[in-house]
CSV table of C-alpha atoms in Angstrom, one decimal:
chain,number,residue,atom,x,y,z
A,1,UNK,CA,-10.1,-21.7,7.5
A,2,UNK,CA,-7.8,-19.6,9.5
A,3,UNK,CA,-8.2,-20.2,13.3
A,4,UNK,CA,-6.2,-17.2,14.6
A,5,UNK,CA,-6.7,-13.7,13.3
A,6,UNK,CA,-5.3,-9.6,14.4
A,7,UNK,CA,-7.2,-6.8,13.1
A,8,UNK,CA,-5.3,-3.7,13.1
A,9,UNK,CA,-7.2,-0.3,13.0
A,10,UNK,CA,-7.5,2.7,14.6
A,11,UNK,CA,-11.5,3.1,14.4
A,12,UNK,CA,-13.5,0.4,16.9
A,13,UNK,CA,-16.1,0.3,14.9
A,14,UNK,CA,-14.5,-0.7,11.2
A,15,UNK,CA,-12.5,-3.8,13.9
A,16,UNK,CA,-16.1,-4.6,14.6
A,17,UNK,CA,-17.2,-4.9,11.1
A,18,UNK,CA,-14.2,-7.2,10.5
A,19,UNK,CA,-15.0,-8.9,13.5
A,20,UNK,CA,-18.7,-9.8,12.5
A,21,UNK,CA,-17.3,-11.1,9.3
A,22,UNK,CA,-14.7,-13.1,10.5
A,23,UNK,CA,-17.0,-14.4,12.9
A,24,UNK,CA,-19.2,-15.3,10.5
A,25,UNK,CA,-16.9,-17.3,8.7
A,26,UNK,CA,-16.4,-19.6,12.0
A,27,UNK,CA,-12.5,-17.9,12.9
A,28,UNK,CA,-13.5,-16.7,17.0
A,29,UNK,CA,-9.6,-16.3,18.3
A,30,UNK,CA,-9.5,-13.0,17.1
A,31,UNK,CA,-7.1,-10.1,18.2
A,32,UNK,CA,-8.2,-6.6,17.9
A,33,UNK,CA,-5.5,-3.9,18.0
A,34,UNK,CA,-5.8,-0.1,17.4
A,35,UNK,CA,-2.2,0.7,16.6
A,36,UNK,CA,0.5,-0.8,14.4
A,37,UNK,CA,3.3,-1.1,17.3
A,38,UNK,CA,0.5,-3.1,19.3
A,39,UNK,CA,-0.1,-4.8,16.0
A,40,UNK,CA,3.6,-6.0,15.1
A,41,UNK,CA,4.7,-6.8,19.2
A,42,UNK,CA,1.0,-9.1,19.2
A,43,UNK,CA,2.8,-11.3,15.8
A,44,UNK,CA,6.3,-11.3,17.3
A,45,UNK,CA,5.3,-12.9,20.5
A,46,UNK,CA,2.7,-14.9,19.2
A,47,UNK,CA,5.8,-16.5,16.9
A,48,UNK,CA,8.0,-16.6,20.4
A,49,UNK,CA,5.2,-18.6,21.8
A,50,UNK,CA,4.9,-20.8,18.9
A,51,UNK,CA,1.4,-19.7,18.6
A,52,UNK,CA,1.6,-18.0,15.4
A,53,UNK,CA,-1.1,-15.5,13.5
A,54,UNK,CA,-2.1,-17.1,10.7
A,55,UNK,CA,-3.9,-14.0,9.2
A,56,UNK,CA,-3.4,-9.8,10.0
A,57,UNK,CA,-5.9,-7.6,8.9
A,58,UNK,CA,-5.0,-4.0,8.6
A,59,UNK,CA,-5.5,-0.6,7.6
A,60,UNK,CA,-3.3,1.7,6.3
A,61,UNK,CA,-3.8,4.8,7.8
A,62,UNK,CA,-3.9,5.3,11.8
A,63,UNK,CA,-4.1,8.7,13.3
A,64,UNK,CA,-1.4,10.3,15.2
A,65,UNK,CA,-1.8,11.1,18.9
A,66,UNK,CA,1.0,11.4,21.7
A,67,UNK,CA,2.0,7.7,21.0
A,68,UNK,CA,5.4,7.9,19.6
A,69,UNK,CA,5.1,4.8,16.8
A,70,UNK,CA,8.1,2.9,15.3
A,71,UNK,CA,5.5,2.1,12.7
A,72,UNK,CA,3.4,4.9,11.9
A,73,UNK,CA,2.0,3.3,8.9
A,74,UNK,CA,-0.2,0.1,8.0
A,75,UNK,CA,2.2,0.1,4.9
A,76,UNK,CA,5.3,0.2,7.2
A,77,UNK,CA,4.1,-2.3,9.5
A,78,UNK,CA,3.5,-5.0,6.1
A,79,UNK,CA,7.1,-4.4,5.1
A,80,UNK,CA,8.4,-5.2,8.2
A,81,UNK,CA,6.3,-8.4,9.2
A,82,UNK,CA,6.4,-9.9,5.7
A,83,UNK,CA,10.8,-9.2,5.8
A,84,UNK,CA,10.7,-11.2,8.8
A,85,UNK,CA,7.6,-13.8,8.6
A,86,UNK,CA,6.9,-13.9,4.7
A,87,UNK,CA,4.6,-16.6,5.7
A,88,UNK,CA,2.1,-14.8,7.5
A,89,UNK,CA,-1.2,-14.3,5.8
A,90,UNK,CA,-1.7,-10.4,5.6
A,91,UNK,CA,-5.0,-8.3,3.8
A,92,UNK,CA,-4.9,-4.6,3.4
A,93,UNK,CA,-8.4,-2.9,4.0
A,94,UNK,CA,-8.3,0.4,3.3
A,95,UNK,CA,-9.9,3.9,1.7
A,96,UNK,CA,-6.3,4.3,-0.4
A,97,UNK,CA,-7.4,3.0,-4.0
A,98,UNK,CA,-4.3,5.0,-5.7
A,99,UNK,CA,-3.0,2.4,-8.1
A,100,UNK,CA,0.9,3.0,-7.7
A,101,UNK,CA,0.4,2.0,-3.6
A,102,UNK,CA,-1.7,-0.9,-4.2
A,103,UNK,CA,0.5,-2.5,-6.7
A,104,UNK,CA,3.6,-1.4,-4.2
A,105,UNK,CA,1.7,-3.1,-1.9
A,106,UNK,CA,1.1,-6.6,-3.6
A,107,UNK,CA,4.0,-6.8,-5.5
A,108,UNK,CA,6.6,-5.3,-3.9
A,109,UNK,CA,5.4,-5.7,-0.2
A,110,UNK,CA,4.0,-9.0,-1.0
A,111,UNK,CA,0.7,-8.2,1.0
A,112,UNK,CA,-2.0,-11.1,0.2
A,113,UNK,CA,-4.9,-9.0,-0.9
A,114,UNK,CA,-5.6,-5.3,-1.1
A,115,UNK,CA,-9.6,-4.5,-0.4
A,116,UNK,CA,-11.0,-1.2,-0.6
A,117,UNK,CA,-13.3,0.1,2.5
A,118,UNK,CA,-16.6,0.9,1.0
A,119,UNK,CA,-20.2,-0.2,0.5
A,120,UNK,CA,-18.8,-3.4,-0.5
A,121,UNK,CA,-16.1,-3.3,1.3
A,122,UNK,CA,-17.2,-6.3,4.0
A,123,UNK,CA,-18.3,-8.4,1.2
A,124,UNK,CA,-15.3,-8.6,-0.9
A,125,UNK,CA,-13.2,-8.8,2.7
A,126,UNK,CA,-15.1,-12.4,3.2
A,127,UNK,CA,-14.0,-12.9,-0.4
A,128,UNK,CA,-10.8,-12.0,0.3
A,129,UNK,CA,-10.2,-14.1,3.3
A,130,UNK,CA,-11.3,-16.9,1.4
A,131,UNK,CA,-9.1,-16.5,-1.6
A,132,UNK,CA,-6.2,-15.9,0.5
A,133,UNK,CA,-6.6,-19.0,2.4
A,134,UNK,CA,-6.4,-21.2,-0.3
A,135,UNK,CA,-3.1,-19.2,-1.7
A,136,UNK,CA,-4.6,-16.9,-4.1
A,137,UNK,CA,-4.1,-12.8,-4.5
A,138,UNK,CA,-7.3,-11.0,-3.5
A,139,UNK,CA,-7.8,-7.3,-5.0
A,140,UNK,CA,-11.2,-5.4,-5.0
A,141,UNK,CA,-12.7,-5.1,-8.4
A,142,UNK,CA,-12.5,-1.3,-8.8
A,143,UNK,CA,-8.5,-1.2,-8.2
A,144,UNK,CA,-7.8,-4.8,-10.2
A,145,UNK,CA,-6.2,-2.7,-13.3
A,146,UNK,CA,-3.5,-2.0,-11.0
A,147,UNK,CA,-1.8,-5.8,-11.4
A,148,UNK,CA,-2.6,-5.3,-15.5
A,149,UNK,CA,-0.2,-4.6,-17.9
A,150,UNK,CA,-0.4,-1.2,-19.0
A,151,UNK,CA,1.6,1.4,-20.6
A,152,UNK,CA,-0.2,4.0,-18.0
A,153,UNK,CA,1.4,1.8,-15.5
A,154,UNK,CA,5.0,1.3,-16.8
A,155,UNK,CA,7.2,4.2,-15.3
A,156,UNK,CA,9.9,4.1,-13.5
A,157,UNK,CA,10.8,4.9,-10.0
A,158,UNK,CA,12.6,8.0,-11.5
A,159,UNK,CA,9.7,8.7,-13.7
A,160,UNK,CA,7.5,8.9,-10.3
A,161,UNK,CA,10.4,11.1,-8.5
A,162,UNK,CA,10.2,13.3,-11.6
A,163,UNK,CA,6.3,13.9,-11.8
A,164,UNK,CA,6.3,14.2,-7.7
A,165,UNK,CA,8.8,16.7,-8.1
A,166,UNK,CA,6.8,18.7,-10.8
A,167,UNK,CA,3.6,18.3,-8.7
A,168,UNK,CA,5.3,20.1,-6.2
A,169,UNK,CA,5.3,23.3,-8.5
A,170,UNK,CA,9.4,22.6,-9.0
A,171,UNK,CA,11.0,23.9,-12.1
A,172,UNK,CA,13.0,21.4,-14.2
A,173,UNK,CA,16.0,23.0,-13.2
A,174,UNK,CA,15.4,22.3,-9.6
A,175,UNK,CA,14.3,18.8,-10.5
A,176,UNK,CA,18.0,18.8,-11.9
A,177,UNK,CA,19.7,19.8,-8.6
A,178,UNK,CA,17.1,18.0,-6.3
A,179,UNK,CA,18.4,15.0,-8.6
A,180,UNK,CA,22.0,15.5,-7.8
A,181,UNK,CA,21.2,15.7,-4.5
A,182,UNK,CA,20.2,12.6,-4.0
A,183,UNK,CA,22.8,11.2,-6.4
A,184,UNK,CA,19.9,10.3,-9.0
A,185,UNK,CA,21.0,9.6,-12.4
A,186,UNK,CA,20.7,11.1,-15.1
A,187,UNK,CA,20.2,14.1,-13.4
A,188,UNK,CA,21.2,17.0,-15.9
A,189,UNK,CA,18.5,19.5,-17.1
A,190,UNK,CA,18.8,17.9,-20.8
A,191,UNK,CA,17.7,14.6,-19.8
A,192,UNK,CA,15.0,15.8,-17.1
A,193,UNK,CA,13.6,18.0,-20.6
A,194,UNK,CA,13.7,14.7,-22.3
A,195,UNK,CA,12.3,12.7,-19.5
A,196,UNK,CA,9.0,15.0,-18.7
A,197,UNK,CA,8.6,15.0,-22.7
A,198,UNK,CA,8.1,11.7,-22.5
A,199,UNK,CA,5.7,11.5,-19.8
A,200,UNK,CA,3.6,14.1,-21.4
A,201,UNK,CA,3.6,12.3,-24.7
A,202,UNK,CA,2.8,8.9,-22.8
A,203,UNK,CA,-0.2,10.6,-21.2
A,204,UNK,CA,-1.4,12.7,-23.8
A,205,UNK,CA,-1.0,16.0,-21.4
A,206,UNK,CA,-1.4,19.5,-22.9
A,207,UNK,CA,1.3,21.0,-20.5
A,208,UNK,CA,2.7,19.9,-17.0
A,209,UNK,CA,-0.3,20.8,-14.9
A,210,UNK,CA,-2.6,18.5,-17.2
A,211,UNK,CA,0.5,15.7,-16.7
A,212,UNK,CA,0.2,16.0,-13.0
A,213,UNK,CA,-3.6,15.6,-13.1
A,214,UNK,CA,-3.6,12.6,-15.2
A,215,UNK,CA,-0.9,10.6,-12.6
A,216,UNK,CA,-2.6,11.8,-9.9
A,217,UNK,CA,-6.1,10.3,-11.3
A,218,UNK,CA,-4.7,7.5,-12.1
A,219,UNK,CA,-3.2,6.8,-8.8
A,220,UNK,CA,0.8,7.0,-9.6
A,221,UNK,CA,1.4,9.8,-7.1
């Protein structure tokens, strides 16, 4: 089992629920850390020291306070430490169960394991630990359907910058020139018309709001 563990979150008393578990589990050098600066300084020295994490526990929201943060995110802070030590062990335990983030997280991230906070939420963490020590991916049953394959799931990155930009209340033709903008392609009105057609079809939406509701239900925006 993993003999040296940080737990990153802002709230004491969800790093003492992870602490009781990992405790239970036998892992005592544990590392508790309430922001995700403190969180990535704790894994670069401990790699300095060649006295490595083997395992980071963290959340993916942390609230802002007068602490300027170079990493203001729990999703930040897993890009950066898996960039520069892919071999560090590292579970997301959070309240976000949107489906677009967690598979962002897993697959493009390359977190470990993504469990939900929640009356389970302890339970399937021990499960979690477990899976990921022996090499596995760990994802809590009720968010699962986001490493499936499924035609819900198979937009593009432009398809998500389209129905973000709609959700926002934006007409197509300022999708068109928000799409220039950023040098987006294609970006004329024709093929932002064809695009949203498509979506709508995809999803079965009535109109644009309904299109909107249905991503946002299903956790793509």
């Amino acid at each position: 089992m993993f003999s040296k563990v940080l737990i990153s979150d802002d709230l004491g008393s969800i790093n003492q629920g992870v602490g009781t578990v990992l405790e239970g589990l036998g892992i005592t050098d544990v590392t508790q850390v309430q922001y995700c600066d403190d969180a990535y300084l704790k894994v670069k020295n401990a790699y300095q020291k060649a006295e490595p994490y083997h395992l980071l526990i963290t959340d993916l929201s942390f609230k802002t306070d007068h602490r300027s943060q170079t990493y203001a995110s729990g999703e930040a802070l897993v890009k950066q430490l898996k960039q520069e030590y892919p071999e560090l062990k590292i579970i997301v335990y959070s309240v976000e169960d949107r489906l677009q983030r967690v598979r962002a997280l897993i697959q493009t991230h390359k977190a470990n394991a993504y469990v939900c906070k929640g009356r389970q939420g302890l339970n399937e963490l021990k499960a979690a630990i477990q899976s990921v020590y022996h090499d596995n991916i760990y994802i809590s049953p009720q968010i699962e359907q986001a490493l499936r394959p499924s035609t819900d799931l198979e937009i593009r990155d432009y398809d998500i910058v389209l129905l973000k930009q709609l959700s926002k209340g934006v007409s197509q033709e300022e999708i068109s020139k928000f799409l220039k903008h950023h040098e987006l392609s294609p970006s004329s009105l024709s093929s932002v018309e064809k695009h949203l057609n498509k979506l709508r079809v995809q999803f079965k939406a009535k109109n644009a709001i309904h299109l909107v509701a249905i991503v946002k239900d299903l956790g793509l925006i």
